[in-house]
mmCIF file of C-alpha atoms and ligand atoms in Angstrom:
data_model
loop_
_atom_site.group_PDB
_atom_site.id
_atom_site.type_symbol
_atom_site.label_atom_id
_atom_site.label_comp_id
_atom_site.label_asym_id
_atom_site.label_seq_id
_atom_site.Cartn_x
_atom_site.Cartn_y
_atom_site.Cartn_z
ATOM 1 C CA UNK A 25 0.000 0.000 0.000
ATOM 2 C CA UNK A 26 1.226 3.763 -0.928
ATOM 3 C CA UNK A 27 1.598 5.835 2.286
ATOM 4 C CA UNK A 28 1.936 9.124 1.781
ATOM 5 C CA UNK A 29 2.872 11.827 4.586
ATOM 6 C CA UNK A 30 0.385 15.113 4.041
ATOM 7 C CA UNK A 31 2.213 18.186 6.103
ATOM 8 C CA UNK A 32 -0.046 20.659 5.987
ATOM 9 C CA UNK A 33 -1.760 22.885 8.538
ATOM 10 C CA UNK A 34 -4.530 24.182 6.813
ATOM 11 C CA UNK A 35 -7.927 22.326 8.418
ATOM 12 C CA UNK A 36 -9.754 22.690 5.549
ATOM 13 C CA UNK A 37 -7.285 21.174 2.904
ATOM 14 C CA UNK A 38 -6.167 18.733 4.743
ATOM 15 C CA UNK A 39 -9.615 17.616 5.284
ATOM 16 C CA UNK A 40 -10.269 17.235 1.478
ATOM 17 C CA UNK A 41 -6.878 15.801 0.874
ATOM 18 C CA UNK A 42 -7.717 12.854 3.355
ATOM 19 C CA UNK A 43 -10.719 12.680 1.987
ATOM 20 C CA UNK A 44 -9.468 12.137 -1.408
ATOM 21 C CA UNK A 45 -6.613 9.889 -0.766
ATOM 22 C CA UNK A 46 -8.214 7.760 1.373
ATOM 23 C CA UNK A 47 -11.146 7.079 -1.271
ATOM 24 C CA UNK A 48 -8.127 6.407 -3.440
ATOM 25 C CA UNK A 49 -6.755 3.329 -1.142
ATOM 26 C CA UNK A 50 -3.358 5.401 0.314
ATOM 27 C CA UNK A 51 -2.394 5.053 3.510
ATOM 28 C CA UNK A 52 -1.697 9.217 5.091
ATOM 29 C CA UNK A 53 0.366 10.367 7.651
ATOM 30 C CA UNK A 54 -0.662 13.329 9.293
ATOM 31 C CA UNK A 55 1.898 16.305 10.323
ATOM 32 C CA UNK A 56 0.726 20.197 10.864
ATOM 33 C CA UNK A 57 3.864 21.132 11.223
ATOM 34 C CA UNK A 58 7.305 20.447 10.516
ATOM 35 C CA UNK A 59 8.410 18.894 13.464
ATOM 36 C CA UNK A 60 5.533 16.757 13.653
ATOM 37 C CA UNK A 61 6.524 15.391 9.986
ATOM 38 C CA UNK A 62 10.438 15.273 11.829
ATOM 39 C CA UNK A 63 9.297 12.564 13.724
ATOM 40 C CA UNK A 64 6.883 10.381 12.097
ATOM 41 C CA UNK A 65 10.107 10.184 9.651
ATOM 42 C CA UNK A 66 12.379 9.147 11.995
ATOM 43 C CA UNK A 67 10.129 6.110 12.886
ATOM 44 C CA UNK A 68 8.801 5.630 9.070
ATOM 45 C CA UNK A 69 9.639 5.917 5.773
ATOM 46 C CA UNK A 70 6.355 7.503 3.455
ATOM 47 C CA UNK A 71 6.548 6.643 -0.169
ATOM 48 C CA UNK A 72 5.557 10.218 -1.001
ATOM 49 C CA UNK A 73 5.468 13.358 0.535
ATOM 50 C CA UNK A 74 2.679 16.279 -0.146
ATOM 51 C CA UNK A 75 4.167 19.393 1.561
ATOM 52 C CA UNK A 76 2.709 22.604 2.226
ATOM 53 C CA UNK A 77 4.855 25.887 1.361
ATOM 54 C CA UNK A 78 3.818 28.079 4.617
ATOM 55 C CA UNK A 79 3.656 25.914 7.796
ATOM 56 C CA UNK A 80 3.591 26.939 11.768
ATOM 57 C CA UNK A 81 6.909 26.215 12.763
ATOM 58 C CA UNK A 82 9.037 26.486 9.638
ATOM 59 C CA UNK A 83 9.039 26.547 5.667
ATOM 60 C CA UNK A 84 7.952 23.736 3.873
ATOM 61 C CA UNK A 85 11.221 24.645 1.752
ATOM 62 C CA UNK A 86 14.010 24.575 4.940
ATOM 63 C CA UNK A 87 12.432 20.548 5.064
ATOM 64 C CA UNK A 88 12.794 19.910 1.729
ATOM 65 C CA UNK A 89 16.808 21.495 1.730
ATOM 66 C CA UNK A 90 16.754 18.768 5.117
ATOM 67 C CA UNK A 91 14.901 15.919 3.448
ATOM 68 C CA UNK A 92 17.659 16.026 -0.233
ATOM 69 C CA UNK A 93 20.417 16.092 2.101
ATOM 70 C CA UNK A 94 20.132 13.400 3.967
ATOM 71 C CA UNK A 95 21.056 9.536 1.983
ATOM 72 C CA UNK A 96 18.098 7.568 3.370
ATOM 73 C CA UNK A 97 14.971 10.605 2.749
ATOM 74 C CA UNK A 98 16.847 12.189 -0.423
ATOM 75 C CA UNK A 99 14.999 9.870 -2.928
ATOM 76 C CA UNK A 100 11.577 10.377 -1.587
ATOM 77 C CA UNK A 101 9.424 12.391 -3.672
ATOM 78 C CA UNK A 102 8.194 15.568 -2.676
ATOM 79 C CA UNK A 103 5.191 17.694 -4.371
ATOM 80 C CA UNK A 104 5.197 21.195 -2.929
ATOM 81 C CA UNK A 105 1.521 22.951 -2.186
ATOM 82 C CA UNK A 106 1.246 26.651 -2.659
ATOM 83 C CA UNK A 107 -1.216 29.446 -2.681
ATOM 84 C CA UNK A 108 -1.977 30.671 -6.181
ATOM 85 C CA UNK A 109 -0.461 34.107 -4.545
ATOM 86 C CA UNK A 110 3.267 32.220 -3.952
ATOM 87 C CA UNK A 111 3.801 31.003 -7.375
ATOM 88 C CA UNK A 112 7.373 32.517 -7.704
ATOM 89 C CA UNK A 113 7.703 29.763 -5.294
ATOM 90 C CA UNK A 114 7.281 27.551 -7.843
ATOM 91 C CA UNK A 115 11.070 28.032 -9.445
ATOM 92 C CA UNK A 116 12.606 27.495 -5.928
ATOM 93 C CA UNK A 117 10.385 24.385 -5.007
ATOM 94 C CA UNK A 118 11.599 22.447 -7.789
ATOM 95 C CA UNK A 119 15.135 24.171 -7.998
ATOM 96 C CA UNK A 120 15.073 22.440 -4.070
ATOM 97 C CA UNK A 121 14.357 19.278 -5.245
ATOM 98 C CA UNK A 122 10.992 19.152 -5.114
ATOM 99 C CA UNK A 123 8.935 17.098 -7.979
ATOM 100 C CA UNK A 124 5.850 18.285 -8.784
ATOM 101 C CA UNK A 125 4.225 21.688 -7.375
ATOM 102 C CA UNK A 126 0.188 21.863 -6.775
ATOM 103 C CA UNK A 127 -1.350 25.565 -6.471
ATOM 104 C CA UNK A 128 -4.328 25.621 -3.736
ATOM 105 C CA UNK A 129 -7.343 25.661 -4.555
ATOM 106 C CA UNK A 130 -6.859 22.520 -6.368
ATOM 107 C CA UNK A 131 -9.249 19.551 -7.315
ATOM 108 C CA UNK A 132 -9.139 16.536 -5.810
ATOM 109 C CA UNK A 133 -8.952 15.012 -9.665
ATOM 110 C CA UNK A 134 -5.655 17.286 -10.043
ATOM 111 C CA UNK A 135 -4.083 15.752 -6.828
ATOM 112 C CA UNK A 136 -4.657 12.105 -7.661
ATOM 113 C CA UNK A 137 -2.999 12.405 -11.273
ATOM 114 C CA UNK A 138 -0.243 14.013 -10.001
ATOM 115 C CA UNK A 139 0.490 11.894 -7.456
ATOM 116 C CA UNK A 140 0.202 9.319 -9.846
ATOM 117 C CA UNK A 141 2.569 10.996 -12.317
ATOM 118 C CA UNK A 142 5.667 11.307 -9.439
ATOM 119 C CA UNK A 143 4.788 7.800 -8.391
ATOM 120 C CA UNK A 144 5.468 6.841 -11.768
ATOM 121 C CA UNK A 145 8.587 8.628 -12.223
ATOM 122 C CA UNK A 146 10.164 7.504 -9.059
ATOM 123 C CA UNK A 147 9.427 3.858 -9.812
ATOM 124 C CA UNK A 148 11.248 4.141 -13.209
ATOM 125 C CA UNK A 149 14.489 5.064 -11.798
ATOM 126 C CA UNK A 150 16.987 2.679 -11.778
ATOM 127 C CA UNK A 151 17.185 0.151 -8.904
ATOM 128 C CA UNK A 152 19.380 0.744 -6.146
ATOM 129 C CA UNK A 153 22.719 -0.180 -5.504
ATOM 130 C CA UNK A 154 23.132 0.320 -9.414
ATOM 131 C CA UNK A 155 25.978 2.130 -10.787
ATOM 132 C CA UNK A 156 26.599 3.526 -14.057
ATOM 133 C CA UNK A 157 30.073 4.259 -15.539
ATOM 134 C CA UNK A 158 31.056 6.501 -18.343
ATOM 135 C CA UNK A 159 32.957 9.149 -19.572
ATOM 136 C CA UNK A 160 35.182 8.315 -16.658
ATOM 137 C CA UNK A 161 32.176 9.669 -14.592
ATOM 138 C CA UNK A 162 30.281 7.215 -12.134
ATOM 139 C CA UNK A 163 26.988 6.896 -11.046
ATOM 140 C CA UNK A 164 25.793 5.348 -7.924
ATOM 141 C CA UNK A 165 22.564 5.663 -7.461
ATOM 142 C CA UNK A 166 22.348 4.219 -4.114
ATOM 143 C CA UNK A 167 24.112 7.373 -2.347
ATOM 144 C CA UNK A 168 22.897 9.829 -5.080
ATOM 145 C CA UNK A 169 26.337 10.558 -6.003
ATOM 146 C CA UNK A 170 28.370 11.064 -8.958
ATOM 147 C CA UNK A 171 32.058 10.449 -8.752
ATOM 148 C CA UNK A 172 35.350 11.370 -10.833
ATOM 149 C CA UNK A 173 36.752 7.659 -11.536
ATOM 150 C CA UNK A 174 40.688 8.985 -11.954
ATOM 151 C CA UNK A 175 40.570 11.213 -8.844
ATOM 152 C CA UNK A 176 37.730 9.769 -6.324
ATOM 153 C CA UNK A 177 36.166 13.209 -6.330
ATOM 154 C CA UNK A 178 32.677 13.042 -5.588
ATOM 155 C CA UNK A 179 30.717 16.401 -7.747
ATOM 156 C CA UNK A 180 29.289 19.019 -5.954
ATOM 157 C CA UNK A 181 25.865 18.754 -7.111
ATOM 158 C CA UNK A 182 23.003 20.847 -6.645
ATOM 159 C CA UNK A 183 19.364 18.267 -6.495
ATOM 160 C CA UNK A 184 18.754 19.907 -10.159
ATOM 161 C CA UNK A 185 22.413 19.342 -11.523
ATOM 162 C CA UNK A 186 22.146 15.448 -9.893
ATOM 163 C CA UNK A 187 19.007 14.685 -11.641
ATOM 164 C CA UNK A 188 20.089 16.519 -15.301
ATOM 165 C CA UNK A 189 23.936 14.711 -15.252
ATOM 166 C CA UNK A 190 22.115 11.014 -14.290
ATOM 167 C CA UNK A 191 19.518 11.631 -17.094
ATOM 168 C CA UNK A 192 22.478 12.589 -19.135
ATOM 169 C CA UNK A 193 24.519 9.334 -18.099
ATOM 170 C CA UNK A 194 22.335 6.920 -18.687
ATOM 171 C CA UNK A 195 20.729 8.287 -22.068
ATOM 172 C CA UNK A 196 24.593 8.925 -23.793
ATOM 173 C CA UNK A 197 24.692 10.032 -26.972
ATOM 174 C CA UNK A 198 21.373 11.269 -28.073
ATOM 175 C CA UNK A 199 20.054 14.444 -28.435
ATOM 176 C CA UNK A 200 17.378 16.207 -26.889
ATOM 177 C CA UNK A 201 15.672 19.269 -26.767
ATOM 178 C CA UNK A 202 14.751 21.446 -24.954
ATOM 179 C CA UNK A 203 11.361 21.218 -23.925
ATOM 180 C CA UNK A 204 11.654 17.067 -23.946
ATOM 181 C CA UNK A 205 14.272 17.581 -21.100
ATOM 182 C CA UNK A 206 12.048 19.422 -19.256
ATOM 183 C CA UNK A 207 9.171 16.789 -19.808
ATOM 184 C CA UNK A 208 11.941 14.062 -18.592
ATOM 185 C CA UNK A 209 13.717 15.782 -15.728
ATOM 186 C CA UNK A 210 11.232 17.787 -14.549
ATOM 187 C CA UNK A 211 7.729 15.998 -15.251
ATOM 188 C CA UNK A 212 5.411 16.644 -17.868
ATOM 189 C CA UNK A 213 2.411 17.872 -15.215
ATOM 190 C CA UNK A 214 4.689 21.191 -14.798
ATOM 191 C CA UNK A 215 5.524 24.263 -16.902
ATOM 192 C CA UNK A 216 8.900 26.047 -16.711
ATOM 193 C CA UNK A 217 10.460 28.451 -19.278
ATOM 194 C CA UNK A 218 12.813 26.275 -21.838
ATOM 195 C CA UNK A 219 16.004 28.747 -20.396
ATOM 196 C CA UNK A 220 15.431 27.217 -17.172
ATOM 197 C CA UNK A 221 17.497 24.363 -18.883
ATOM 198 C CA UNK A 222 19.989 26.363 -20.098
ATOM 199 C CA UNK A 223 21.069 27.753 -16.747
ATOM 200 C CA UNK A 224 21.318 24.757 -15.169
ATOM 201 C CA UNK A 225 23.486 23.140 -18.440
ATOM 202 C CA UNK A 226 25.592 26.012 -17.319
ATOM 203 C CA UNK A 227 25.620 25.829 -13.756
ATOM 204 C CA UNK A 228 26.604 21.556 -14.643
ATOM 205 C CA UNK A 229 29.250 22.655 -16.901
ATOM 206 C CA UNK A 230 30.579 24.632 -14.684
ATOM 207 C CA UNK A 231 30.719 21.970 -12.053
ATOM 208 C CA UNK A 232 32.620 20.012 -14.551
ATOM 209 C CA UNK A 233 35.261 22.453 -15.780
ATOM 210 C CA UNK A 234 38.038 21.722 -13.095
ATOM 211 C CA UNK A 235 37.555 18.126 -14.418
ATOM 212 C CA UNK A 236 38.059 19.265 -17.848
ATOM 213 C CA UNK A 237 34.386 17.300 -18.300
ATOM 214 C CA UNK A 238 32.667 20.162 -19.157
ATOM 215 C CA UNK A 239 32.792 19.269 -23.392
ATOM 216 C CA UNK A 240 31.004 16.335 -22.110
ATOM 217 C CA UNK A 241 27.599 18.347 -22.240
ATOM 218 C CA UNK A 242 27.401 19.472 -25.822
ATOM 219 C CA UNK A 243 24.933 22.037 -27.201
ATOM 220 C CA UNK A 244 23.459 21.315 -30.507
ATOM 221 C CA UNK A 245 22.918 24.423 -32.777
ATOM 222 C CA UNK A 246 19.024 24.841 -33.222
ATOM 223 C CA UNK A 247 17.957 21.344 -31.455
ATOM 224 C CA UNK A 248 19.302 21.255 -27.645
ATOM 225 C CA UNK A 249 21.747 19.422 -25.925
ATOM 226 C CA UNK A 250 23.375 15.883 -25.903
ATOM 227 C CA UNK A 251 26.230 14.102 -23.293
ATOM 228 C CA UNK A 252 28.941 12.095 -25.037
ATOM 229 C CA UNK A 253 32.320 11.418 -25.402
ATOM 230 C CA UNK A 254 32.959 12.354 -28.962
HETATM 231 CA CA1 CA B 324 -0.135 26.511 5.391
#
């Protein structure tokens, strides 16, 4: 059975959100504020995590920063609620880490599909304990690292720059654009701006220089951007 944590301190939409997911057959943890949600996590793991923006205690966004940090909470996925009135948040949220983003008021119709969507996602990654090696680069997907073979180094990765380098690493050689790199690293359910791509192939690039890996992310002219070797 799904179980999915719901942090969220508003009576009213947390009401309908039980409602909803319970008529839907998940199991819900409840948590009003963050470190409520602190300790049902220390005792249990939640295979998803709906997490409101503004809480009591502190920002839904300082426990996602925790939640990516930390090895064993880093994969779970997290879908951000906001008021229609935060959506600059938006940007941040998923910039955090966070996969999917929900504006209140929303229908219970638009909760269950995207749940559904990040459930899918997350259960298409690759098993754990899997590594992948190329470009002298290796994945291991088990600590959510990438490593420099010759030198050990592990890369400084922001949760953005982790997600775009593994998609690169283990589709080598291809090239995509734009606006299907959003669809695969960010979701299909949300809507950024294609240049939110290009800043993070720069800020990944950038990671890469002292490695002298950055050639290893190659724009093409007029279609968008491929990973390989040659
Ligand atoms: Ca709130």
């Amino acid at each position: 059975m799904t179980c999915i944590l719901v942090i969220e301190d508003e009576l009213a939409i947390r009401e309908m959100i039980v409602f909803t997911l319970e008529r839907d057959g998940y199991e819900i943890l409840l948590a009003g504020r963050v470190d409520e949600a602190e300790k049902i996590i220390q005792n249990f793991l939640p295979d998803i995590i709906l997490l409101d923006w503004m809480l009591p205690d502190r920002p839904g966004i300082d426990f996602l920063h925790q939640l990516k940090k930390h090895p064993q909470t880093s994969r779970l996925p997290v879908i951000i609620l906001t008021a229609k009135s935060e959506s600059h948040n938006k940007v941040v949220g998923l910039d955090a880490g966070a996969d999917d983003y929900i504006t209140k008021p929303f229908s219970p119709n638009v909760l269950l599909a995207r749940i559904r969507a990040v459930m899918r996602r997350s259960s298409g990654q690759m098993p754990v304990d899997e590594f992948v090696e190329i470009a002298g680069l290796r994945l291991d997907t088990s600590n959510h690292q990438i490593t420099v073979i010759s030198s050990a180094q592990v890369l400084e990765l922001g949760p953005t720059e982790f997600k775009l380098l593994e998609f690169f690493m283990t589709h080598p050689n291809k090239v995509f654009s734009r606006s299907s790199m959003l669809d695969h690293i960010w979701g299909q359910s949300i809507y950024l701006e294609e240049r939110t791509v290009d800043v993070h192939i720069n800020r990944l690039r950038k990671i890469l220089k002292p490695f002298n890996k950055e050639s290893l992310v190659q724009t093409i002219r007029g279609v968008g951007y491929r990973f390989s070797e040659v």
